[in-house]
XYZ file of C-alpha atoms in Angstrom:
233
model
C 101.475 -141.961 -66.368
C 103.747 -144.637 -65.047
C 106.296 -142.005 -64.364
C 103.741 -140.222 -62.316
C 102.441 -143.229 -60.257
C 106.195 -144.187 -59.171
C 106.701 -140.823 -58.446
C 103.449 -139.935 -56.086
C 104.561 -143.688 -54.351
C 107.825 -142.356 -53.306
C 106.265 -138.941 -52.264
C 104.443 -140.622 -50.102
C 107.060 -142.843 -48.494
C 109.102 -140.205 -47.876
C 105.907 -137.992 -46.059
C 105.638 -141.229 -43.612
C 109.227 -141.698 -43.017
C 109.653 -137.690 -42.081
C 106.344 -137.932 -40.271
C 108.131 -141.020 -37.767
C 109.644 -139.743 -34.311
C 113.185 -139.930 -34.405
C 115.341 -141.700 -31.082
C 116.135 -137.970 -30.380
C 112.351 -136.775 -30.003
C 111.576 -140.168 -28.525
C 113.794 -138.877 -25.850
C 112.661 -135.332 -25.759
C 108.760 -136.471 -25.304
C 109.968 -138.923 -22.878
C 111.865 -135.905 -20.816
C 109.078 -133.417 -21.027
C 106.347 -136.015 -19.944
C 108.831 -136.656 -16.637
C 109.219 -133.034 -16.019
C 105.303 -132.803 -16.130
C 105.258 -135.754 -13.866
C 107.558 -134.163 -11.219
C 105.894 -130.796 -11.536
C 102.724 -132.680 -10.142
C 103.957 -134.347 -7.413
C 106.138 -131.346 -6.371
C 102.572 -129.804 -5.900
C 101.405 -132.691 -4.124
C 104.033 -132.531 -1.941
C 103.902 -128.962 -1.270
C 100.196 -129.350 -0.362
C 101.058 -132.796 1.982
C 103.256 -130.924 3.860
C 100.404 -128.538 5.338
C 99.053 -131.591 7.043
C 102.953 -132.462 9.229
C 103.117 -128.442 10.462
C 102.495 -128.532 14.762
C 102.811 -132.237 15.257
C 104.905 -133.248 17.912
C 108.223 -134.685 17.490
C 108.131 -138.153 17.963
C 104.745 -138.869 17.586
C 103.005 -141.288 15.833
C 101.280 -140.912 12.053
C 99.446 -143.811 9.818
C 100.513 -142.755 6.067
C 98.516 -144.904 3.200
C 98.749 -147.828 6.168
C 102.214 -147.283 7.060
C 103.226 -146.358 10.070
C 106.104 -143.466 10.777
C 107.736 -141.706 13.986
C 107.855 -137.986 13.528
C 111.726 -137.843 13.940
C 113.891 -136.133 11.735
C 113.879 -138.671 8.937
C 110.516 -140.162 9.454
C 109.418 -136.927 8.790
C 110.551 -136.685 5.491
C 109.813 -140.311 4.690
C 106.282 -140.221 5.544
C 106.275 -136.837 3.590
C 107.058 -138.791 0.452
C 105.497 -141.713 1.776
C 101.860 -139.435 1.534
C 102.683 -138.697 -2.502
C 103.495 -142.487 -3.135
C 106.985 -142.925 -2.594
C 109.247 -145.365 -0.350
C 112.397 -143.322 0.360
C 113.601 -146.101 2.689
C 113.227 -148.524 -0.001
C 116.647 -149.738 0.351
C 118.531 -148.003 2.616
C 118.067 -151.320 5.501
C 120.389 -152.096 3.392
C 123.412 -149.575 4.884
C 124.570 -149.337 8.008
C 124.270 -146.127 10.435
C 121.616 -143.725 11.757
C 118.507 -143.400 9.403
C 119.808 -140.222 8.049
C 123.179 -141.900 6.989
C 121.535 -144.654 5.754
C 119.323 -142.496 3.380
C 122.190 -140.439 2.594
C 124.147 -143.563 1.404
C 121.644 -145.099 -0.550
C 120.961 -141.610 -2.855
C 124.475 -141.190 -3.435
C 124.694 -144.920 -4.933
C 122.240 -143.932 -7.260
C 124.031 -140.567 -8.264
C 120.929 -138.433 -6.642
C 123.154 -136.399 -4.604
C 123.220 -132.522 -5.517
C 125.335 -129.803 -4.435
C 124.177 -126.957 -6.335
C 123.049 -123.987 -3.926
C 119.869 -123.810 -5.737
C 117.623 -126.868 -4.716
C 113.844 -127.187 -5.867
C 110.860 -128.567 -4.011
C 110.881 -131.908 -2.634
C 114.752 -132.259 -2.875
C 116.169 -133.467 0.900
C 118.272 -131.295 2.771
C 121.229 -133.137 4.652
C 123.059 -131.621 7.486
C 125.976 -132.557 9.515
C 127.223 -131.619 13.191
C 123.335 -130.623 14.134
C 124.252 -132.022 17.745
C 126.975 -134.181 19.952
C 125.489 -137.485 18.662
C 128.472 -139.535 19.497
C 128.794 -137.679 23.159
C 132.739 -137.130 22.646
C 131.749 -133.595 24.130
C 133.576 -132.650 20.975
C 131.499 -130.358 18.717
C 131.946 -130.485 14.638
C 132.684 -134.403 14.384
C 129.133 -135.846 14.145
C 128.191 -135.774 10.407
C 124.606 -136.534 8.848
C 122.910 -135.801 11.688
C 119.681 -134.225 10.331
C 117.508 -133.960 7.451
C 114.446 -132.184 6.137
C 112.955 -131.181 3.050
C 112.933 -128.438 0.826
C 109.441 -126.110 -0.123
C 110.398 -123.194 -1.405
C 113.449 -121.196 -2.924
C 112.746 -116.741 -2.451
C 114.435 -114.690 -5.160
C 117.235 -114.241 -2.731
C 118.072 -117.595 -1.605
C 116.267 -118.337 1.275
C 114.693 -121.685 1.177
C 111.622 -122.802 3.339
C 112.630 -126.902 4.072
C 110.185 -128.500 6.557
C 111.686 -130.426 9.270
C 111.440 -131.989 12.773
C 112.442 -129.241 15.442
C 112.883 -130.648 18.516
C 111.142 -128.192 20.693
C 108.453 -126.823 18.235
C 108.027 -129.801 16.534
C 107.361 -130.297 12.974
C 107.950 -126.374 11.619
C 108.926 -124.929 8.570
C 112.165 -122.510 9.016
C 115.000 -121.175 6.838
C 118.259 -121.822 5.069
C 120.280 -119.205 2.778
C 123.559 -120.891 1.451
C 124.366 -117.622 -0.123
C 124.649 -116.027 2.938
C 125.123 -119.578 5.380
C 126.553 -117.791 8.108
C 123.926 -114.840 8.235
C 121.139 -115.764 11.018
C 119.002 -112.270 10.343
C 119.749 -109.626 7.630
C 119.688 -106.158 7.655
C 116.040 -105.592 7.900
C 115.429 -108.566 10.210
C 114.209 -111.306 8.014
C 115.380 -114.911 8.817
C 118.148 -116.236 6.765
C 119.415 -119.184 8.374
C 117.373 -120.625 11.366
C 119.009 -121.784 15.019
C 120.110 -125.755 13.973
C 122.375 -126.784 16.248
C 120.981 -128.227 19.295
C 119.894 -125.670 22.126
C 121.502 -123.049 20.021
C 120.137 -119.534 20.098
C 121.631 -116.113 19.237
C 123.479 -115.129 22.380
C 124.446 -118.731 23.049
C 125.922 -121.605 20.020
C 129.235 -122.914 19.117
C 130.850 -121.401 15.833
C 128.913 -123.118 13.169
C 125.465 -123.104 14.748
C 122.714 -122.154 11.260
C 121.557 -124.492 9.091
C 123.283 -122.938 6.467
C 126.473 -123.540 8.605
C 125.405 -127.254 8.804
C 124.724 -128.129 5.488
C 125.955 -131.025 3.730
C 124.249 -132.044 0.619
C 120.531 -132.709 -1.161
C 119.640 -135.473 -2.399
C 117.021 -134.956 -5.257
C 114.687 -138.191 -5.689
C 112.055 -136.198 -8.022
C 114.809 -135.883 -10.762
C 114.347 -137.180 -14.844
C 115.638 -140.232 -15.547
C 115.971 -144.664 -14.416
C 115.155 -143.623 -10.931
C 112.066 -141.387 -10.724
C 110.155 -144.502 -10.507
C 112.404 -145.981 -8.180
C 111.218 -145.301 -5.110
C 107.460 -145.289 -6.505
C 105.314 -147.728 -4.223
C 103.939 -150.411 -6.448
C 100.495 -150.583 -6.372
């Protein structure tokens, strides 16, 4: 009987022992409850962005009490801004245009992506977008414009929302498959007109945004700094 006893105890130690989450499975639940997280507020910001489409350029919004300029990178700030999340956080903290400054800041944190394959809410950074310096000289003005992915098609084309300045805030098109492509065969938009005053009987050589891209940077991404930029409530 005494046999039996000692042997039922260990049974049972050993049941609660395999029953205890291992450090790997910690990590796994800790992963898959992130990638639920960003799955969420990728929706949210999908749905946010229906609210920016046809304002002005320039003008002025009033996100959760914050104020933001509908440029180029305000746009996208008080895009993230609307879901709960300071993008600017920091970058006061680097010198240069905003969308240097932003651009700086993600790649200090390792957020910078150049895979041709972005996903929803990553921000799209382009260089040589117009003469910002005014040398006349055209190709030698990087990070000059930003905007924010929406959508990836089957064949590459991505829908990124951004501040046009002569429509205003618009959703338009970049393929990096095919960067150089403005229309395809059958007339769908590849790559839309980036470079300023650019059209398709008058640009400079590298004149789509697919010509113009630089890098994303991907804030809704697993790990120490999805809660980064979170606004503390």
């Amino acid at each position: 009987m005494r046999c039996c006893k000692i042997f039922f105890f260990l049974l049972l130690i050993a049941t609660i022992l395999s029953c205890k989450t291992s450090p790997e499975n910690r990590a796994e639940v800790k992963y898959d409850a992130e990638e639920k997280k960003i799955l969420d507020l990728q929706k949210r910001l999908e749905e946010a962005a229906q609210t920016f489409i046809g304002k002005k350029v320039n003008s002025k919004v009033s996100v959760n009490n914050k104020d933001f300029s509908l440029d180029c990178i305000g746009t996208v700030a008080a895009l993230y801004y609307s879901i709960g999340y300071d993008i600017q956080k920091d970058s006061w903290n680097y010198s240069g245009n905003g969308v240097s400054r932003l651009y700086e800041s993600l790649k200090d944190k390792g957020l910078l992506i150049s895979d041709k394959t972005p996903e929803v809410g990553d921000i799209i950074f382009w260089d040589h977008t117009w003469d910002r310096n005014g040398d006349g000289i055209i190709g030698n003005d990087p990070l000059t414009h930003s905007g924010i992915v929406l959508k990836t098609e089957e064949d590459g084309t991505i829908h990124y929302l951004h501040a046009n300045y002569y429509y205003g805030i618009v959703i338009e098109y970049m393929n990096l498959l095919r960067p150089d492509v403005y229309r395809d065969e059958n007339g769908k938009t590849l790559n839309s007109p980036l470079f300023d005053g650019s059209n398709s009987r008058k640009h400079p050589p590298k004149w789509l945004a697919g010509d113009l891209w630089r890098d994303y940077g991907r804030i809704l991404k697993p790990g120490e700094y999805l809660d980064y930029f979170r606004i503390e409530q």
